[in-house]
PDB file of C-alpha atoms in Angstrom:
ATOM      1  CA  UNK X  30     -11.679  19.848  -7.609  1.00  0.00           C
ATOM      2  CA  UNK X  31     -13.949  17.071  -8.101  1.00  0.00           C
ATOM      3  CA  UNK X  32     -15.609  17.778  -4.940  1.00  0.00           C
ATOM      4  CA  UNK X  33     -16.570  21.539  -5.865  1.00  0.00           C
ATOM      5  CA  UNK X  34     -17.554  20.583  -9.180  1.00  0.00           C
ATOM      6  CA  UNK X  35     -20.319  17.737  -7.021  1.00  0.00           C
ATOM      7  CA  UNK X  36     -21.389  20.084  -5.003  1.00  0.00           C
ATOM      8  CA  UNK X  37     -21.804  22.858  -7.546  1.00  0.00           C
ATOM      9  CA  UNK X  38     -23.847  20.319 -10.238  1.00  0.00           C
ATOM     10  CA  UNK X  39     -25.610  19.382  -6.749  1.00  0.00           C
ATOM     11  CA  UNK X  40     -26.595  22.887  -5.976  1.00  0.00           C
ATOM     12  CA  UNK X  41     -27.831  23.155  -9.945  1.00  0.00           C
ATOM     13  CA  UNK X  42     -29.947  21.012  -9.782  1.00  0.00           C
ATOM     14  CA  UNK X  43     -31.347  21.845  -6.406  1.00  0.00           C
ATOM     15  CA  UNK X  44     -32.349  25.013  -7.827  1.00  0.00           C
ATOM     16  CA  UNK X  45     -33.928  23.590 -11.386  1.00  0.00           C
ATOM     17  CA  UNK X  46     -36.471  21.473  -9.165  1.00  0.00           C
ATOM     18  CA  UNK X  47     -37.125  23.850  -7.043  1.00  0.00           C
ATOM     19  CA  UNK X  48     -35.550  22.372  -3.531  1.00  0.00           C
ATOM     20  CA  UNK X  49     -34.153  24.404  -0.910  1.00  0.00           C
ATOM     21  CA  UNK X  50     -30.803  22.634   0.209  1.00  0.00           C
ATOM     22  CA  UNK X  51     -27.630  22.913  -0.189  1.00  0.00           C
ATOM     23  CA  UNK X  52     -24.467  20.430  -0.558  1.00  0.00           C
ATOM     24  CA  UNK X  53     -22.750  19.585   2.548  1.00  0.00           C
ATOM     25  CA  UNK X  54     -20.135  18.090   0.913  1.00  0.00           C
ATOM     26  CA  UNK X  55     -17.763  20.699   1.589  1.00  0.00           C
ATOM     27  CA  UNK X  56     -18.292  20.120   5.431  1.00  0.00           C
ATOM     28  CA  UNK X  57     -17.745  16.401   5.683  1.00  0.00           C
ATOM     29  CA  UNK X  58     -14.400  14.896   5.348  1.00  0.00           C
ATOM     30  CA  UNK X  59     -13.585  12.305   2.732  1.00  0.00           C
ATOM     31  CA  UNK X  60     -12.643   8.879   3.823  1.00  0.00           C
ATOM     32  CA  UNK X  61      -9.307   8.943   5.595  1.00  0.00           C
ATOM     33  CA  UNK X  62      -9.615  12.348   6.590  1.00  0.00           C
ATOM     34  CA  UNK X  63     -11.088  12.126   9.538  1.00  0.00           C
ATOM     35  CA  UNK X  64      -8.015  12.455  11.107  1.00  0.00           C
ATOM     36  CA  UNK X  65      -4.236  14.133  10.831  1.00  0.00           C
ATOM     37  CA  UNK X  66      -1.889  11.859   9.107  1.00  0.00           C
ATOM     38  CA  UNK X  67       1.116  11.104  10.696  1.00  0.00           C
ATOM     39  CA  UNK X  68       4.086  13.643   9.125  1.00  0.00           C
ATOM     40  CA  UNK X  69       4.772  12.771   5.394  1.00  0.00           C
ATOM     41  CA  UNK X  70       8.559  12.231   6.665  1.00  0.00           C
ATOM     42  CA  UNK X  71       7.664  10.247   9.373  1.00  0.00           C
ATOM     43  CA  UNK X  72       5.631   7.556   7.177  1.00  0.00           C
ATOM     44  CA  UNK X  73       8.681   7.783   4.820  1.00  0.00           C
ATOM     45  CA  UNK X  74      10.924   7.116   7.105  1.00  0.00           C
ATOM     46  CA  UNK X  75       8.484   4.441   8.742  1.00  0.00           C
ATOM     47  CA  UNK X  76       7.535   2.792   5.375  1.00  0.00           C
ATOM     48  CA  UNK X  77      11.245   2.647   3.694  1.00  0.00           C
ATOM     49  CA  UNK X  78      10.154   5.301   0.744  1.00  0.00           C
ATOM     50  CA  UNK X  79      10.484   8.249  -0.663  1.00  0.00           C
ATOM     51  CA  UNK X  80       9.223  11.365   0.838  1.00  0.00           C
ATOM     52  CA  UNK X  81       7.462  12.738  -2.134  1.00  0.00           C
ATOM     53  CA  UNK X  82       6.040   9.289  -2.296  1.00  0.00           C
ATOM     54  CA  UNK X  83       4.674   9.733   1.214  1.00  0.00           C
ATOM     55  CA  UNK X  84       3.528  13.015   0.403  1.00  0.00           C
ATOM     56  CA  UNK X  85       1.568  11.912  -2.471  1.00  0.00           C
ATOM     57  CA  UNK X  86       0.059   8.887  -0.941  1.00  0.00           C
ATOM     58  CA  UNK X  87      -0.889  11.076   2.144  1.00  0.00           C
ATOM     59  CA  UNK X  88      -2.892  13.275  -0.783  1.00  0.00           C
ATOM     60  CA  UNK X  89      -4.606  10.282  -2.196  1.00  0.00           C
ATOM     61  CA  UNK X  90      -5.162   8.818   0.819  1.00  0.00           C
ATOM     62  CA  UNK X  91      -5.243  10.799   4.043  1.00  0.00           C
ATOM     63  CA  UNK X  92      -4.462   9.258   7.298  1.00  0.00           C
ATOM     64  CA  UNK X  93      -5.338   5.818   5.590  1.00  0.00           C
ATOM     65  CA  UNK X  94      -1.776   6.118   4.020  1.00  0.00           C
ATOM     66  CA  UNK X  95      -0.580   3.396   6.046  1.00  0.00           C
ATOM     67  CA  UNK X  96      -3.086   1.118   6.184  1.00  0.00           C
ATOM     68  CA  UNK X  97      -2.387   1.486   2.224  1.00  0.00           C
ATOM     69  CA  UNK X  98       1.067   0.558   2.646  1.00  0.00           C
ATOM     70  CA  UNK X  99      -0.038  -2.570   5.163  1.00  0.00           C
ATOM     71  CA  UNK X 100      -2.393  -4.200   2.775  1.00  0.00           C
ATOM     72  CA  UNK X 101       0.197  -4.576  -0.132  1.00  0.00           C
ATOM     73  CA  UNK X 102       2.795  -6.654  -0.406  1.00  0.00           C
ATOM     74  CA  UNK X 103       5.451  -4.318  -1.316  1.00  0.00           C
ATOM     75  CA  UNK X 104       5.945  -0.603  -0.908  1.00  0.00           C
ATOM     76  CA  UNK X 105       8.131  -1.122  -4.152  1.00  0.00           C
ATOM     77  CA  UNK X 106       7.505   2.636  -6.133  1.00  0.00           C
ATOM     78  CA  UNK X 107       6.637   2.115  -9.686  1.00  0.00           C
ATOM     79  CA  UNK X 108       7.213   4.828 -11.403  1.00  0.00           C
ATOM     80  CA  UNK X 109       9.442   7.656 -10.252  1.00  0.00           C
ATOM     81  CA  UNK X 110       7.559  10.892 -11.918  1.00  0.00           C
ATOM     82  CA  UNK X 111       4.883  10.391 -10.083  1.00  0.00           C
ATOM     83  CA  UNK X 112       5.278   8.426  -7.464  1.00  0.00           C
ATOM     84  CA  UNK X 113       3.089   5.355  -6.945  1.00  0.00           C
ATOM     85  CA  UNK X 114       4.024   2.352  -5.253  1.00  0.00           C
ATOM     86  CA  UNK X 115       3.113  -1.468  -5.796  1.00  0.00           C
ATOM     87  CA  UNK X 116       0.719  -1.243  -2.518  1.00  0.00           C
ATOM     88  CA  UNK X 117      -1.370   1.467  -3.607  1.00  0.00           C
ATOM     89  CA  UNK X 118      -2.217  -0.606  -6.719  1.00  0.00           C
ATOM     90  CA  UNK X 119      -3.025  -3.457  -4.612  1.00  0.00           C
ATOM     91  CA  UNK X 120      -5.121  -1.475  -2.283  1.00  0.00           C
ATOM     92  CA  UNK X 121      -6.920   0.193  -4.634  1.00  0.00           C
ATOM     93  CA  UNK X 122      -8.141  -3.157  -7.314  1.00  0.00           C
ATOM     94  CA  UNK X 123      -8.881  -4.504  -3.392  1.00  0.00           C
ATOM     95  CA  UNK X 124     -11.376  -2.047  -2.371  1.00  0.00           C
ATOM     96  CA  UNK X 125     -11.307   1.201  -4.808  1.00  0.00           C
ATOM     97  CA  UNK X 126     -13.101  -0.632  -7.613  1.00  0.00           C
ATOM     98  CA  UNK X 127      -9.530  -0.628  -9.879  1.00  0.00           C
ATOM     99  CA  UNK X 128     -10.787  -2.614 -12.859  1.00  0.00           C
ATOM    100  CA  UNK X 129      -8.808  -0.968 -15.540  1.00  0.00           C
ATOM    101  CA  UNK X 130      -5.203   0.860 -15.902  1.00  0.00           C
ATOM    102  CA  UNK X 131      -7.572   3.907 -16.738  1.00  0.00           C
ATOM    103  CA  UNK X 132      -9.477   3.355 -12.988  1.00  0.00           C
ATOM    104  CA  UNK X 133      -5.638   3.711 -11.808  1.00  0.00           C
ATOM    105  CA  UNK X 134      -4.794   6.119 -13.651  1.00  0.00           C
ATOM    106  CA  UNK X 135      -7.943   8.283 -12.420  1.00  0.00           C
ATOM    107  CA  UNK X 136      -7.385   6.900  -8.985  1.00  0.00           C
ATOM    108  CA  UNK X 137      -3.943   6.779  -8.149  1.00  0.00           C
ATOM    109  CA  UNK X 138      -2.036   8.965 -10.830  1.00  0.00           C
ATOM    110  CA  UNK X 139       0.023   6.071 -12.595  1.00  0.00           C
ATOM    111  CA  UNK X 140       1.366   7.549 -15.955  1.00  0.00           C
ATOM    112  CA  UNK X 141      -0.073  10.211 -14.943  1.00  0.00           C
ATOM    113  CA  UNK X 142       3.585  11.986 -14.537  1.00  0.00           C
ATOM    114  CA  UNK X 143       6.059  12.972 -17.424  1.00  0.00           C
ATOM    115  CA  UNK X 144       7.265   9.333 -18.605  1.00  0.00           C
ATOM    116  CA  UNK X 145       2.989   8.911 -19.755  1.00  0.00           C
ATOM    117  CA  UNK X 146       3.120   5.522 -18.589  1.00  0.00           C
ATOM    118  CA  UNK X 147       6.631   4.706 -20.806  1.00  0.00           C
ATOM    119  CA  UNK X 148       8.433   3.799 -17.255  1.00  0.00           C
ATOM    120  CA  UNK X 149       5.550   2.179 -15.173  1.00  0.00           C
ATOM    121  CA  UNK X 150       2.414   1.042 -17.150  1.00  0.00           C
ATOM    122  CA  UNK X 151       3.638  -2.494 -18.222  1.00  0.00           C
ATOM    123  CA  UNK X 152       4.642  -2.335 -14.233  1.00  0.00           C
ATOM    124  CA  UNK X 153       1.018  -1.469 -12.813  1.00  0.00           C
ATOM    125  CA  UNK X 154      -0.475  -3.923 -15.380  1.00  0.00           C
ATOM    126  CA  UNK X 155       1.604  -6.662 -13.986  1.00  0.00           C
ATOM    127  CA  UNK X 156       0.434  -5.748 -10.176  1.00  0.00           C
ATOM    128  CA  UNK X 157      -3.183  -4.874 -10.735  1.00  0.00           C
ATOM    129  CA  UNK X 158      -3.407  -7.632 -13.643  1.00  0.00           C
ATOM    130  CA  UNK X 159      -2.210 -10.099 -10.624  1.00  0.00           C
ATOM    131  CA  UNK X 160      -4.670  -8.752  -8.154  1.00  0.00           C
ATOM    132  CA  UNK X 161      -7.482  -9.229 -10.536  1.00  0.00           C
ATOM    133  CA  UNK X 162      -6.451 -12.419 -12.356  1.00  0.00           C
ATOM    134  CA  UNK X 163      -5.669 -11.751 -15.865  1.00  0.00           C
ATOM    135  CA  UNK X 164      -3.637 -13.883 -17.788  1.00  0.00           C
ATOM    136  CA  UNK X 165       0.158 -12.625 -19.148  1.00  0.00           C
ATOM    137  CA  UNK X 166      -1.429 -11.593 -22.533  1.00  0.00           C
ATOM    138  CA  UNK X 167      -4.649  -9.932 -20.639  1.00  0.00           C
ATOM    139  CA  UNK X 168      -2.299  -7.701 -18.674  1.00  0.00           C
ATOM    140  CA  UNK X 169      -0.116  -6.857 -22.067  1.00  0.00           C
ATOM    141  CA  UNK X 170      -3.200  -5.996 -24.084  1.00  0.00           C
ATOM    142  CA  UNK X 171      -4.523  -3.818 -21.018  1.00  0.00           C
ATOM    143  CA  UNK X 172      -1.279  -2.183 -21.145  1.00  0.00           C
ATOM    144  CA  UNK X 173      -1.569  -1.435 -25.356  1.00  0.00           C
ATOM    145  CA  UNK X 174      -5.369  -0.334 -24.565  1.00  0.00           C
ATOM    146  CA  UNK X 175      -4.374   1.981 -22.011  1.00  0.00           C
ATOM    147  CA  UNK X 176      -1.575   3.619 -24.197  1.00  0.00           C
ATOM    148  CA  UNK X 177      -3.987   4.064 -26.919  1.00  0.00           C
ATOM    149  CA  UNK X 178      -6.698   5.667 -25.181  1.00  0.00           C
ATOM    150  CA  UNK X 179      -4.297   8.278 -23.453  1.00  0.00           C
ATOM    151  CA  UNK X 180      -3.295   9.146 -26.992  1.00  0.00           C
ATOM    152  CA  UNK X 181      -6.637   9.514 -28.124  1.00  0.00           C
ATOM    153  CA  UNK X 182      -7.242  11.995 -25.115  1.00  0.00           C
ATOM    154  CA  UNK X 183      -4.144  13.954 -25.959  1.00  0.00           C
ATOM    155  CA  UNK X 184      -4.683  14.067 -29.741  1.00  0.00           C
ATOM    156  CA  UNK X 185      -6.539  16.867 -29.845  1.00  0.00           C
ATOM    157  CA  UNK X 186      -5.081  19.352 -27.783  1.00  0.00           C
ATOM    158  CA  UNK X 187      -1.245  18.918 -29.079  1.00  0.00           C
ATOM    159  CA  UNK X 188       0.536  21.941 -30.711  1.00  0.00           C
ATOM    160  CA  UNK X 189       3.658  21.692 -32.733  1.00  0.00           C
ATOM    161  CA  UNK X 190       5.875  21.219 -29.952  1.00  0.00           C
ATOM    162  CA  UNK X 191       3.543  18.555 -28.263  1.00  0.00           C
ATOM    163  CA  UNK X 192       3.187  16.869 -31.344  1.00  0.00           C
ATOM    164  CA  UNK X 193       6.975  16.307 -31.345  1.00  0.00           C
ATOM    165  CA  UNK X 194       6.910  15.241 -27.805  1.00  0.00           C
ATOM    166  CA  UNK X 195       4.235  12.672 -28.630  1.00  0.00           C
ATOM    167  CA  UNK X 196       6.123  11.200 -31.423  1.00  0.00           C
ATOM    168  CA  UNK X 197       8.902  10.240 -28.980  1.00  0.00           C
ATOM    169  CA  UNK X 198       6.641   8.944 -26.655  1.00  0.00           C
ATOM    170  CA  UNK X 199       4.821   6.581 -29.227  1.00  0.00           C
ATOM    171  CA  UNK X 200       7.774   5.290 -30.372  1.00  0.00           C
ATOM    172  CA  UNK X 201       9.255   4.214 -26.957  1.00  0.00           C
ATOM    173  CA  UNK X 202       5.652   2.970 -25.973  1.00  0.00           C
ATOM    174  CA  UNK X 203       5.512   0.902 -29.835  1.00  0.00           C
ATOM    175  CA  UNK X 204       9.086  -0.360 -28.251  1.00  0.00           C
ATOM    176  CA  UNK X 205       7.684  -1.594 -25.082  1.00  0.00           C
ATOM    177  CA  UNK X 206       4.774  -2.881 -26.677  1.00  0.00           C
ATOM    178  CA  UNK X 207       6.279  -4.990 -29.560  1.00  0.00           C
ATOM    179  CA  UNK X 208       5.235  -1.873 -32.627  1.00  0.00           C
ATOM    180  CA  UNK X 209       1.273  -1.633 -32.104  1.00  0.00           C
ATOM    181  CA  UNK X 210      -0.311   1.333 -31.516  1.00  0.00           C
TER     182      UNK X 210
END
């Protein structure tokens, strides 16, 4: 998706100035596809996890998948909805430029399933916080920004029935996160 909508703004632009080219992103693979990846059951198998976390790492990742796996310290999943696992976080504050639990959550998916970060975010703070050196209350309040920014993103496109939803969700989240917002 992202890719089309590149080479699309790309193209726009060619056109505006005046220049005769065209994208060729389309035609040139993205890092870590430059070759199959082994069978998502295989690296399950292989790595000791789930194969819809295979699957999914294999879509973020390509045939780097394993070298994902290698670099972390744990293949430990962090949250089940969508599955993410402790070495993908590791990976990508290593060498994806993961600076905040929004960079992960546009990277790798975290909360991005239906818990909304309820099950894993105090999790991926704790990993990425320890990759990048922030202290215990650094990783909490990067956990309490996170939650409030996805709620300011969702805010405005709730209906009734989301609104309920949301309710629920802010209250287990206030839970987690000792009653702020």
């Amino acid at each position: 998706m992202y890719r089309l909508m590149a080479e699309e703004t790309s193209d726009a632009v060619c056109r505006k100035l005046g220049v005769q080219a065209r994208s060729e992103t389309s035609r040139r693979p993205l890092p870590g596809n430059e070759s199959d990846p082994v069978p998502p059951a295989e690296l399950a198998a292989r790595c000791g996890i789930p194969a819809l976390a295979a699957m999914k790492l294999q879509t973020r990742h390509g045939s780097n998948a394993e070298k994902v796996l290698d670099e972390g310290s744990t293949s430990r999943i962090l949250c089940r909805c969508e599955p993410v696992t402790e070495a993908e976080l590791v990976y990508a504050a290593r060498h994806e430029q993961v600076r905040t639990l929004a960079d992960a959550f546009r990277r790798v998916g975290i909360a991005g399933g239906p818990c909304a970060g309820a099950a894993c975010i105090l999790r991926a703070s704790e990993v990425i916080g320890r990759e990048l050196g922030w202290s215990a209350s650094q990783r909490f309040d990067a956990a309490r920004e996170f939650v409030h920014g996805a709620w300011l993103g969702r805010e405005p496109v709730l209906g009734h029935a989301g609104w309920a939803q949301e309710e629920l969700a802010q209250g287990a989240m206030r839970g987690l996160t000792g009653g702020a917002r």
